[in-house]
Short mmCIF file of C-alpha atoms in Angstrom, two decimals:
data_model
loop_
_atom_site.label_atom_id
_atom_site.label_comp_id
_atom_site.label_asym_id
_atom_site.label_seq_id
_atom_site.Cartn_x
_atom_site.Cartn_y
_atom_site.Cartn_z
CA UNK A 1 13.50 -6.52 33.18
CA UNK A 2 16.87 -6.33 31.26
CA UNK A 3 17.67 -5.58 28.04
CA UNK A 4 20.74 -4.99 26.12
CA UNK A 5 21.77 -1.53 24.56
CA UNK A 6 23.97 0.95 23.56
CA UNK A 7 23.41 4.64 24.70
CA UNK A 8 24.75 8.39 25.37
CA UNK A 9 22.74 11.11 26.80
CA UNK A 10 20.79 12.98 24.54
CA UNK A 11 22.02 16.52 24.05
CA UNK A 12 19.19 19.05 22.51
CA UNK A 13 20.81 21.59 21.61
CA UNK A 14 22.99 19.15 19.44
CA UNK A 15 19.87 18.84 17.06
CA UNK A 16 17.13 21.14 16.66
CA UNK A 17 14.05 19.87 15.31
CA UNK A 18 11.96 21.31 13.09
CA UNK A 19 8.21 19.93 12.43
CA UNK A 20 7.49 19.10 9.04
CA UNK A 21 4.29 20.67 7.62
CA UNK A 22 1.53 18.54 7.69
CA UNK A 23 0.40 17.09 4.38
CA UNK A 24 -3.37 17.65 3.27
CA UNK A 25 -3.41 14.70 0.73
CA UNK A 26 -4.94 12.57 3.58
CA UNK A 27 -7.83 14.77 4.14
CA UNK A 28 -8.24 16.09 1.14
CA UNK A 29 -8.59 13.33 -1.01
CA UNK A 30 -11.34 11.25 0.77
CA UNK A 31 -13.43 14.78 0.65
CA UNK A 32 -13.01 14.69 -2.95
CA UNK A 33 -13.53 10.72 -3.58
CA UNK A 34 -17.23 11.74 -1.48
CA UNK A 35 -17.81 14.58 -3.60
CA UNK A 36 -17.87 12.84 -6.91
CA UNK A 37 -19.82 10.23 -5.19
CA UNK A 38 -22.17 13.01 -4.24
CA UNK A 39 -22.35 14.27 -8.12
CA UNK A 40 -22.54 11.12 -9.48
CA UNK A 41 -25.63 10.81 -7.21
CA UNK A 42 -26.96 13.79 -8.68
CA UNK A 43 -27.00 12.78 -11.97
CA UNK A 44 -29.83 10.04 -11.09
CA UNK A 45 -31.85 12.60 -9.05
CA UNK A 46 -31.38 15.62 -12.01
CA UNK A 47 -32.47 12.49 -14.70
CA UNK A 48 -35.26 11.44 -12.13
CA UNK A 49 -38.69 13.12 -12.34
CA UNK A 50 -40.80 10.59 -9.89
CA UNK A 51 -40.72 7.17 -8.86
CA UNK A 52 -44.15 5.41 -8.72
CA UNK A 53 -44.83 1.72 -7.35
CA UNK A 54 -42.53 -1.49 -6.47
CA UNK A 55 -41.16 -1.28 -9.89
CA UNK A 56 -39.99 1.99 -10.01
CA UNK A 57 -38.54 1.91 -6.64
CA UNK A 58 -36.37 -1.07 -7.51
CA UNK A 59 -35.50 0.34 -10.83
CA UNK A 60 -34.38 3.35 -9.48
CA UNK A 61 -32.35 1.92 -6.53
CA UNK A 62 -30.41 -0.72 -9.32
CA UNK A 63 -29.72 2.89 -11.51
CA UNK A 64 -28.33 4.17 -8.05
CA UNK A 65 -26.07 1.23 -7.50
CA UNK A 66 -24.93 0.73 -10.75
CA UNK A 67 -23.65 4.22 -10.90
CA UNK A 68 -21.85 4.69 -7.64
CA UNK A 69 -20.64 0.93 -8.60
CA UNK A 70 -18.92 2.73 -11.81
CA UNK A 71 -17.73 5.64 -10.30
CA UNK A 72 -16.35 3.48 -7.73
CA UNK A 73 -14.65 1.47 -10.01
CA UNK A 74 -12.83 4.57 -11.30
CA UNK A 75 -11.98 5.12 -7.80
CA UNK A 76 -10.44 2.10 -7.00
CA UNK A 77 -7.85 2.33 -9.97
CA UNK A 78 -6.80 5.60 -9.21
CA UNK A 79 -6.03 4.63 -5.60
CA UNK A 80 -3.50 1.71 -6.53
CA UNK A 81 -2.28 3.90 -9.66
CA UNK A 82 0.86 4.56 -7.71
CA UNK A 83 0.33 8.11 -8.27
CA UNK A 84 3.38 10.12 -6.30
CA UNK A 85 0.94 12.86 -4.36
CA UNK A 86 -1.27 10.04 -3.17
CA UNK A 87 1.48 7.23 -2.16
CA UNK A 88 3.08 9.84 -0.74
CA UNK A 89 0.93 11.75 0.75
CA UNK A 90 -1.11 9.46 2.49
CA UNK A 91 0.22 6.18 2.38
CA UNK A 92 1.25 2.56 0.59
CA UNK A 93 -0.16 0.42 3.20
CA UNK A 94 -3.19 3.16 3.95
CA UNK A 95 -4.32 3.37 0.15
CA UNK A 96 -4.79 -0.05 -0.13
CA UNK A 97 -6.95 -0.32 3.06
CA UNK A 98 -9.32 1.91 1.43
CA UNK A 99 -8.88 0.22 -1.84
CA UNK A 100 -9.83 -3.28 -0.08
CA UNK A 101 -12.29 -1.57 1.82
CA UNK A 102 -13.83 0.20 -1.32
CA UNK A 103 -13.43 -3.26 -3.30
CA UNK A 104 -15.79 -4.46 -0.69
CA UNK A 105 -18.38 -1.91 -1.52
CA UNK A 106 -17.93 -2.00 -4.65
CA UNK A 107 -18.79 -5.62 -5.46
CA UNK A 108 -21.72 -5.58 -2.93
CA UNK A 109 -23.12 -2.21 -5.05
CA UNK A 110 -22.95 -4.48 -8.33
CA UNK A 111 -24.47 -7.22 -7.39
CA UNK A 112 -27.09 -4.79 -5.91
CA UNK A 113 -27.53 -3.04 -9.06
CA UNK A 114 -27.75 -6.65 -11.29
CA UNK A 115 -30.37 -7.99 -8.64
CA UNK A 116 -32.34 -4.80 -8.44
CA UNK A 117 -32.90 -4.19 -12.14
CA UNK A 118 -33.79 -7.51 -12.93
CA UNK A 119 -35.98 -7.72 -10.17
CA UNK A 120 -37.54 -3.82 -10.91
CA UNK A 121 -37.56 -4.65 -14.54
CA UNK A 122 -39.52 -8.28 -14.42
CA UNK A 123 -41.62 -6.47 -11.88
CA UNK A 124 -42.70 -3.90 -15.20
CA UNK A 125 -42.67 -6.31 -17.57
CA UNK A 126 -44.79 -8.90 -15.69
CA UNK A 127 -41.84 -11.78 -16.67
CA UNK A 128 -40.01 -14.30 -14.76
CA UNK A 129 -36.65 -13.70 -13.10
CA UNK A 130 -34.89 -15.88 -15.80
CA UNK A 131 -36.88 -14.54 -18.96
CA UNK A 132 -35.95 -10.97 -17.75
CA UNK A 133 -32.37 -12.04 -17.08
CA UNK A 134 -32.25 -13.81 -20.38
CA UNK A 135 -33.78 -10.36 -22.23
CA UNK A 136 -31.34 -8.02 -20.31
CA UNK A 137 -27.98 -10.57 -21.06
CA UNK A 138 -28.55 -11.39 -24.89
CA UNK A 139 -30.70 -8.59 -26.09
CA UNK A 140 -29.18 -5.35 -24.61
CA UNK A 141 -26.15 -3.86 -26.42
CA UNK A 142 -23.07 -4.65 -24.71
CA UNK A 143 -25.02 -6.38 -21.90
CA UNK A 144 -23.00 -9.57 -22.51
CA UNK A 145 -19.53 -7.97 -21.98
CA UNK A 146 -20.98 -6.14 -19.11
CA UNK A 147 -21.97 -9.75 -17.65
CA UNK A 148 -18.54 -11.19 -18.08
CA UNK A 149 -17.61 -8.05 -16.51
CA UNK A 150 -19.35 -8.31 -13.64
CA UNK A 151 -18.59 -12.18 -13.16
CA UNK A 152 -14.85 -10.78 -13.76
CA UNK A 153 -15.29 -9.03 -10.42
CA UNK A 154 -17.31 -11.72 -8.41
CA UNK A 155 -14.20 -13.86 -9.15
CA UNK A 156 -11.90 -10.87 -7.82
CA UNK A 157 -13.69 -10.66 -4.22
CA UNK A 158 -13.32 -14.35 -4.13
CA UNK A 159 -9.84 -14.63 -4.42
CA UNK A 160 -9.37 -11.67 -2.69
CA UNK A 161 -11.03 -13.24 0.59
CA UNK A 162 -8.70 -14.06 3.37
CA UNK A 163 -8.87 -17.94 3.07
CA UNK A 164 -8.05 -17.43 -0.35
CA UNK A 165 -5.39 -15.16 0.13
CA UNK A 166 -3.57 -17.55 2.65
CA UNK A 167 -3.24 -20.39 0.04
CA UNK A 168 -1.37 -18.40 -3.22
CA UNK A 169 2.03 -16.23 -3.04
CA UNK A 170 2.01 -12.61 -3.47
CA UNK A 171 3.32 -13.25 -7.08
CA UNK A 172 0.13 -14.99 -7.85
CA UNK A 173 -2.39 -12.92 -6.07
CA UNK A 174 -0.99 -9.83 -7.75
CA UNK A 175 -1.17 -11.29 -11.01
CA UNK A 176 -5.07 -12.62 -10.68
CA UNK A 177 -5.90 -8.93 -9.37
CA UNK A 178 -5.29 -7.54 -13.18
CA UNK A 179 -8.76 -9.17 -14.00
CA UNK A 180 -10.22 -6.23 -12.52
CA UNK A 181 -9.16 -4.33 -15.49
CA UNK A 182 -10.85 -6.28 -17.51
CA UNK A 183 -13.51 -6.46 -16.05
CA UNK A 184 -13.68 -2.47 -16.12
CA UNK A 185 -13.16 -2.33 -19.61
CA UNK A 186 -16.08 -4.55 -20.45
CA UNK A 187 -18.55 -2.99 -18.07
CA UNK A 188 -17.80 0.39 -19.63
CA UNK A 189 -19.42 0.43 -22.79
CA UNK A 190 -22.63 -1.39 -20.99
CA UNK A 191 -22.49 1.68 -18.58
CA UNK A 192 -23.11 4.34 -21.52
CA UNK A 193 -25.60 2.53 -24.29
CA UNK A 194 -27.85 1.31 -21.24
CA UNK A 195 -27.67 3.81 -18.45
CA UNK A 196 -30.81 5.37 -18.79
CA UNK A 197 -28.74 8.52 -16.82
CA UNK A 198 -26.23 8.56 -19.99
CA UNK A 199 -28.02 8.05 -23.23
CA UNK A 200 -28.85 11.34 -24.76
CA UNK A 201 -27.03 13.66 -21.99
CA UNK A 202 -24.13 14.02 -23.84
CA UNK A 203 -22.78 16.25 -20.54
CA UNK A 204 -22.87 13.30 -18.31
CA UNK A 205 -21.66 11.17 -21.27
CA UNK A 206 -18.60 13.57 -21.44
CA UNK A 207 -18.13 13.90 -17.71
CA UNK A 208 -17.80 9.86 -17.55
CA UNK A 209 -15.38 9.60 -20.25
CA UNK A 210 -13.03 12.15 -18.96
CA UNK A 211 -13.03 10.52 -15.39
CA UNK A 212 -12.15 6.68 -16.91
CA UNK A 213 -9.68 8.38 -19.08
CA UNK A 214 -8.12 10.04 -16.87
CA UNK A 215 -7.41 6.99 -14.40
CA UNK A 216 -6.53 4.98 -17.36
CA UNK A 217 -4.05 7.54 -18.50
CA UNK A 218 -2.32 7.59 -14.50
CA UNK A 219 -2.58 3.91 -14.61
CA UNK A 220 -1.00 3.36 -17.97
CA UNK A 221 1.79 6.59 -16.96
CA UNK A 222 2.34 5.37 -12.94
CA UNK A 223 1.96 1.82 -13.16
CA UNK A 224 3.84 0.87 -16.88
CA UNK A 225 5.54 3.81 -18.75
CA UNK A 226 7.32 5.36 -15.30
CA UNK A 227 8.91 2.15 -14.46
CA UNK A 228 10.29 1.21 -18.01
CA UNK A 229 11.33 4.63 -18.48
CA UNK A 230 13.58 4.25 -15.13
CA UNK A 231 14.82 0.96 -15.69
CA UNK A 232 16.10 2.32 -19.01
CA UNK A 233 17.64 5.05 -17.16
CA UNK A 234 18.65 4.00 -13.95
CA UNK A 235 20.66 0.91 -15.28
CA UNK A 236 20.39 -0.94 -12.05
CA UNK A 237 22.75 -4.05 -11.32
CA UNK A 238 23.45 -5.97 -7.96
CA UNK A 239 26.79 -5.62 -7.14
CA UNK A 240 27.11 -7.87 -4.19
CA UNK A 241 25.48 -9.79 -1.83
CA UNK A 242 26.32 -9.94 1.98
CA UNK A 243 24.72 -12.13 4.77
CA UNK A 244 23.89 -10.02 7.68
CA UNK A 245 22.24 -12.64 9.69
CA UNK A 246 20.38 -16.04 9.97
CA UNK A 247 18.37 -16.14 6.64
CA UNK A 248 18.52 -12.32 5.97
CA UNK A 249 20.90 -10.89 3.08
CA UNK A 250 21.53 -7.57 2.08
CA UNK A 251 21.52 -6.93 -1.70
CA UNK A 252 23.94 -4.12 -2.80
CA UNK A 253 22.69 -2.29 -6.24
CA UNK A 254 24.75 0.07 -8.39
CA UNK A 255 23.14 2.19 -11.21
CA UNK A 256 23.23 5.74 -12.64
CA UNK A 257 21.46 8.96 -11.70
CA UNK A 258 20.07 7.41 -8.42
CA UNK A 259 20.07 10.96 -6.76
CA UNK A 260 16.44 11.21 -9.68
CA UNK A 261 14.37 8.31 -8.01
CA UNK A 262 13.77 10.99 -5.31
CA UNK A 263 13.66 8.04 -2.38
CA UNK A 264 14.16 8.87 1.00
CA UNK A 265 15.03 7.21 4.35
CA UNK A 266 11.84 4.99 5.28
CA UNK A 267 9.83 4.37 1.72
CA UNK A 268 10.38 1.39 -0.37
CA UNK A 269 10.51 0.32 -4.13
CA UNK A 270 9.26 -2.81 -6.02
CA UNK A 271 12.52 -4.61 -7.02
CA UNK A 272 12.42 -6.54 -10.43
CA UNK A 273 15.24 -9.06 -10.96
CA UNK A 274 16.11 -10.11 -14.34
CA UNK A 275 16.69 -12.79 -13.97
CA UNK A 276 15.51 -16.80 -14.20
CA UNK A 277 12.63 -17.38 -11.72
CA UNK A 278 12.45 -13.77 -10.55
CA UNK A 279 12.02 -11.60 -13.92
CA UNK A 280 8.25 -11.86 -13.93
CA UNK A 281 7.40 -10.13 -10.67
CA UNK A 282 8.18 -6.99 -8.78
CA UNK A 283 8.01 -7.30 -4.96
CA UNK A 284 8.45 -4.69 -2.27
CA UNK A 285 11.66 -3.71 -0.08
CA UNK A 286 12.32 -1.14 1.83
CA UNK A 287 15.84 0.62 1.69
CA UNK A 288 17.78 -0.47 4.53
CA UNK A 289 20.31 2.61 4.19
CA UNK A 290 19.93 6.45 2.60
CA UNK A 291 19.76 6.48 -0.74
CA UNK A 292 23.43 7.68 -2.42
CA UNK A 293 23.75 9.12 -6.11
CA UNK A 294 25.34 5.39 -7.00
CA UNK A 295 24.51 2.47 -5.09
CA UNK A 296 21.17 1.58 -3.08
CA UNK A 297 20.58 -1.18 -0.40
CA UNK A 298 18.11 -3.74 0.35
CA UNK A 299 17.92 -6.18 3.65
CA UNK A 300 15.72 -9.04 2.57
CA UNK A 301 14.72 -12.26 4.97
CA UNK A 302 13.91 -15.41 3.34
CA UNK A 303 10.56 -15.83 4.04
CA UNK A 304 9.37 -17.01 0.75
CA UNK A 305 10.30 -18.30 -2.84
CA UNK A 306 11.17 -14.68 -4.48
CA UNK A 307 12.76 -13.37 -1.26
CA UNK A 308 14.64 -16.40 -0.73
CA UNK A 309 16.18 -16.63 -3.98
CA UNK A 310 17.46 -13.20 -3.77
CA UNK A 311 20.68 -14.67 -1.65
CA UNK A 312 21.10 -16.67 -5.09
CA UNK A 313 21.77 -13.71 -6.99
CA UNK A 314 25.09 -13.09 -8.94
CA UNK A 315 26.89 -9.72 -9.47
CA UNK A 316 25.81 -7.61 -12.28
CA UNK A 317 21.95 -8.88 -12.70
CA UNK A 318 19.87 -5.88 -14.35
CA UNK A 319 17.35 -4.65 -12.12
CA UNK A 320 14.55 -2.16 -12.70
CA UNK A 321 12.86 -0.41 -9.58
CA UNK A 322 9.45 1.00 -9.64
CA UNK A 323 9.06 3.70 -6.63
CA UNK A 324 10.03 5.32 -4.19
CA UNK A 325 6.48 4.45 -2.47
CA UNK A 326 4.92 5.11 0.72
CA UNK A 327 4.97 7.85 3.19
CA UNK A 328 6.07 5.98 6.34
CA UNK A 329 9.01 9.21 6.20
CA UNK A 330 9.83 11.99 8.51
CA UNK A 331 6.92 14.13 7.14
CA UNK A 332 4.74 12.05 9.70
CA UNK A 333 6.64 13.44 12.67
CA UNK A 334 4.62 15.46 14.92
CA UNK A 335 6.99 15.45 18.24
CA UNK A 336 10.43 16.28 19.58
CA UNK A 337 10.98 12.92 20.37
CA UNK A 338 10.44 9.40 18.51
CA UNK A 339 10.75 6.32 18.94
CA UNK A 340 11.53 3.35 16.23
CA UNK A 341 9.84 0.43 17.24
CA UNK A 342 11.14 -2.69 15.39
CA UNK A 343 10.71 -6.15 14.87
CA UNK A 344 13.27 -8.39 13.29
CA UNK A 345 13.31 -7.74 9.12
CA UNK A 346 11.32 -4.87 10.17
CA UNK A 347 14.48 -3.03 11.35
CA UNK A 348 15.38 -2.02 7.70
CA UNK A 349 13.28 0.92 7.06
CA UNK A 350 13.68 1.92 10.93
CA UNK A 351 17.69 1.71 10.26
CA UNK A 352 17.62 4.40 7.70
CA UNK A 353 15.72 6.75 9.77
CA UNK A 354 17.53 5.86 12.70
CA UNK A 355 20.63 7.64 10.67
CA UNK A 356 18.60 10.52 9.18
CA UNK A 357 15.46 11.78 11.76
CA UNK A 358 16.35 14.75 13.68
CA UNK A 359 15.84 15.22 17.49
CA UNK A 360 15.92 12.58 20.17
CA UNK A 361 15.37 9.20 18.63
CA UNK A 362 15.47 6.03 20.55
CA UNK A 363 15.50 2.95 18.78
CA UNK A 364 14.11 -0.75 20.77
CA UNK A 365 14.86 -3.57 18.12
CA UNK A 366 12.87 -6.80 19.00
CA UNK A 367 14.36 -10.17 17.40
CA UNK A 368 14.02 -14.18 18.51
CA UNK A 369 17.90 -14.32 19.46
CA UNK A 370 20.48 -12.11 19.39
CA UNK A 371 22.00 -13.92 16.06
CA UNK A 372 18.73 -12.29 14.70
CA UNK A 373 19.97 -8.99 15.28
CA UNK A 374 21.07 -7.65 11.38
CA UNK A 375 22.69 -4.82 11.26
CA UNK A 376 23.70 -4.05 14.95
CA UNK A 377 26.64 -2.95 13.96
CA UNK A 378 25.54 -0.61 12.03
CA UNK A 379 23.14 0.81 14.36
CA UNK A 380 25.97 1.04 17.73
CA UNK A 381 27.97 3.00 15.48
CA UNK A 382 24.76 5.45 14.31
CA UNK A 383 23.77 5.31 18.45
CA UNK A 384 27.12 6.52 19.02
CA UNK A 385 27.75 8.63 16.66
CA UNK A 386 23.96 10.86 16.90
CA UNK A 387 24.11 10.28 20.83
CA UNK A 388 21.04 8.21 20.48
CA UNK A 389 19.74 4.97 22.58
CA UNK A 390 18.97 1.74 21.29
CA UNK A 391 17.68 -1.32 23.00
CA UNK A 392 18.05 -5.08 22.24
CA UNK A 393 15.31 -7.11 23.29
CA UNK A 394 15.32 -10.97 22.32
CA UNK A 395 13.13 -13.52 23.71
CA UNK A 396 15.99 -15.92 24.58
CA UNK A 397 18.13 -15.76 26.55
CA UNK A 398 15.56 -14.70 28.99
CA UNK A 399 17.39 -11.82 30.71
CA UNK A 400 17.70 -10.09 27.84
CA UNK A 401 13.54 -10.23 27.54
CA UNK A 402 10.78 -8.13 27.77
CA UNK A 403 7.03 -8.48 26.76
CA UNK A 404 5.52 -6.34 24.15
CA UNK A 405 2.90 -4.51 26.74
CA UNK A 406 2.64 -0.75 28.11
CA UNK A 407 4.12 -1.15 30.84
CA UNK A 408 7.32 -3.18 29.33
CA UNK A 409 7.67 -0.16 26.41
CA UNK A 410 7.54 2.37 29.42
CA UNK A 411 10.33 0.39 31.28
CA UNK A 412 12.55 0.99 27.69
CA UNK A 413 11.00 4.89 27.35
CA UNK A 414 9.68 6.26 30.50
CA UNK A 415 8.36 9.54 28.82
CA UNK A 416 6.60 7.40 26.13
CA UNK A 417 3.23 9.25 25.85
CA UNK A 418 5.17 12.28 24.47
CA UNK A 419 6.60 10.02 21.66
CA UNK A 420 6.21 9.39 17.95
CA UNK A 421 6.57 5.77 17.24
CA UNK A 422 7.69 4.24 13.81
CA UNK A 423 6.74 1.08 13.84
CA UNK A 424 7.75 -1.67 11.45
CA UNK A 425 7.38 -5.67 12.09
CA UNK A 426 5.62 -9.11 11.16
CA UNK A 427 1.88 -8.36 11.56
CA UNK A 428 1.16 -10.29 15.08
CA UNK A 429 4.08 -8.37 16.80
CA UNK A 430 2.56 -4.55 14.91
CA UNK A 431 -0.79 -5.47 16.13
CA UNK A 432 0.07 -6.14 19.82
CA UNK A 433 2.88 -3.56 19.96
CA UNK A 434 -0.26 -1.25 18.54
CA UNK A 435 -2.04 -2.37 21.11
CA UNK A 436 0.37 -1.74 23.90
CA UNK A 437 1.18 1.41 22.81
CA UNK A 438 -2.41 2.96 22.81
CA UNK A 439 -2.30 1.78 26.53
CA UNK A 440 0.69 3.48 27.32
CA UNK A 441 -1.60 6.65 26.07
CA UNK A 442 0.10 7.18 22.23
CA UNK A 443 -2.29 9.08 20.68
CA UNK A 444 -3.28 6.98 17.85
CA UNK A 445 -1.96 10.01 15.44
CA UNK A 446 1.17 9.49 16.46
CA UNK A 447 1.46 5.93 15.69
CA UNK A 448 3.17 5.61 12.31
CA UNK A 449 3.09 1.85 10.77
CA UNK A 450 3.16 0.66 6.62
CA UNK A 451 2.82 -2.70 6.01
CA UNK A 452 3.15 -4.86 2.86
CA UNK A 453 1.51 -7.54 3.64
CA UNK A 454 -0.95 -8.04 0.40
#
């Protein structure tokens, strides 16, 4: 196996590390997300005296599903408000697993509530399945906005799928997703005038509001006001635009009172370009260098329409930035030593904390040919300068090779079980360089990886 690289020897007492505490947003906030789910429970059972025959039992499972479905829908918001603790503290990439996951659930509860009722209440009312539908849709108040509602979220799952995913741009996807606003906004009202758990208990009336106007409020604060207010303040521009390798650019920005965006080596920010063709959406980059008090950098491949473009841009386009996000940072560190684990575009978070993690980092940088390799320069001068290894492995030429399995990692880092590994790259190369690395006996806790992929 050969690779090619630029090292020192490490010297500890060079750098002393220091653990980071551990944050408790990631095990604290699932504990409260099941405790609400565990009081909105109770307010069926505290509103339920007995439940008597096939009617009642359906009717009282639909009331069950139809209000974890709305507290779940409260949930869901709040997770993808782009509130600071939660990004931060548990994770971009790791919220919206348990918002897709919780999507999942949430539709299925719905359309387990809808069925249920209709079935419990045609079941009381000795009616057909389509007289009782009929009755529940045109004579209940707000029953009709709560069915466009719900159809709202049926079409949400469905383009939400992974075929359907695979055949619209992020830009697109992102944009569809909004419905589910909507379609909270008109189940709401249907919620309180015919939840048999909310009409006349003004308590649990008052306990509902304040939860939907709460996540409203973070949504309306995290996800609109924040990033106007910053674009107004920030003044962002690009000031140049440098080719670093085949199909990859770097996008230099300039702007004022950087030093307040609070971003640090490893998170990422939604970049909004003002300009034609790109104005409309915000996609995510990571920084590809430390934040500085005046200017900010971006590495970008081209590896679709808005990322392409971005080589296309001209000096002094406004740009507003919504972030810093994620928590793919040092606080995840758990060990002296760490490895960065990267995959071609992937390399641009890894490069900044290549520069800034303390301790014995070594840095393997994976890439198709070594033309593919951006920023080496940059990173033989950090290796050199911090004392630090890095290895280049490319699939061709073949001597420079070597496959993405345990024992081809523990060729690069002998002592690799005693590592924390960053790892950034395309989603077939993370999976199997997960894969490998569990082999090689990486505790699964010390396997740090965000992705964007939507």
């Amino acid at each position: 196996m050969a690779t090619t690289s630029t090292s020192a020897a490490y010297e500890g007492r060079h750098v002393q590390h220091r653990r980071p505490p551990r944050s408790v947003v990631p095990v604290l906030a699932p504990l409260v997300i099941w405790a609400g789910a565990a009081g909105t429970l109770a307010l069926w059972w505290s509103d339920t005296s007995s439940v008597v025959g096939p009617a009642g039992w359906l009717t009282g499972a639909g009331r069950i599903t139809g209000l974890v479905a709305g507290y779940a829908c409260a949930v869901l918001l709040a997770l993808m408000a782009r509130v600071p603790l939660l990004d931060h503290g548990v994770g971009t990439d790791r919220l919206a697993r348990w918002h897709a996951w919780g999507g999942r659930c949430t539709v299925s509860l719905a359309l387990a509530h809808t069925l249920l009722i209709i079935w419990g209440y045609s079941l009381a009312s000795h009616s057909s399945l389509v007289g009782q539908t009929t009755t529940l849709v045109l004579d209940y108040p707000d029953l009709l906005k709560g069915t466009a509602g719900f159809l709202l979220f049926l079409a949400t799952a469905v383009l939400s799928a992974r075929a359907a995913r695979r055949r619209m741009s992020y830009e697109t996807w992102h944009y569809l997703h909004f419905l589910t606003y909507l379609a909270v906004f008109l189940s709401f009202g249907h919620q309180l005038s015919n939840g048999a758990d909310f009409v006349g208990d003004r308590a649990a009336q008052a306990a509902w509001y304040a939860l939907y106007l709460s996540v409203a409020a973070m949504v309306a604060w995290y996800r609109f006001a924040v990033p106007v207010r910053r674009g107004l303040r920030h003044r962002l521009r690009v000031v140049a635009v440098r080719p670093e390798a085949p199909g990859v650019v770097s996008v230099h920005l300039g702007g004022e009172h950087l030093d307040e965006l609070g971003g640090v080596p490893g998170q990422f920010l939604r970049w909004r370009f003002l300009t034609r063709g790109l104005w409309w959406t915000a996609n995510p980059y990571s920084l590809s260098a430390p934040a500085h008090p005046r200017h900010l950098r971006i590495t970008v491949k081209a590896a679709g329409g808005h990322s392409r473009a971005l080589a296309r841009l001209t000096p002094g386009t406004r740009v507003w930035a919504e972030g810093p996000y994620g928590g793919f940072t040092a606080n995840r560190r758990t060990a002296a030593k760490v490895l960065l684990l990267a995959g071609g575009v992937g390399i641009t978070p890894l490069r900044a904390l290549f520069e800034t993690l303390p301790g014995q980092v070594t840095l393997v940088y994976r890439a198709r040919r070594p033309e593919d390799l951006a920023l080496r320069g940059e990173l033989d001068a950090i290796a050199e300068r911090r004392r630090a290894t890095v290895h280049y492995v490319v699939d061709t030429p073949e001597r420079f090779s070597s496959p993405l399995t345990a024992q081809g990692l523990n060729g690069l880092v002998p002592d690799l079980a005693d590592h924390d590994v960053y790892l950034c790259g395309p989603p077939p190369m993370a999976e199997a360089a997960v894969r490998a690395l569990r082999e090689a006996g990486v505790p699964a806790r010390r396997i740090h990886h965000e992705s964007f992929a939507f």
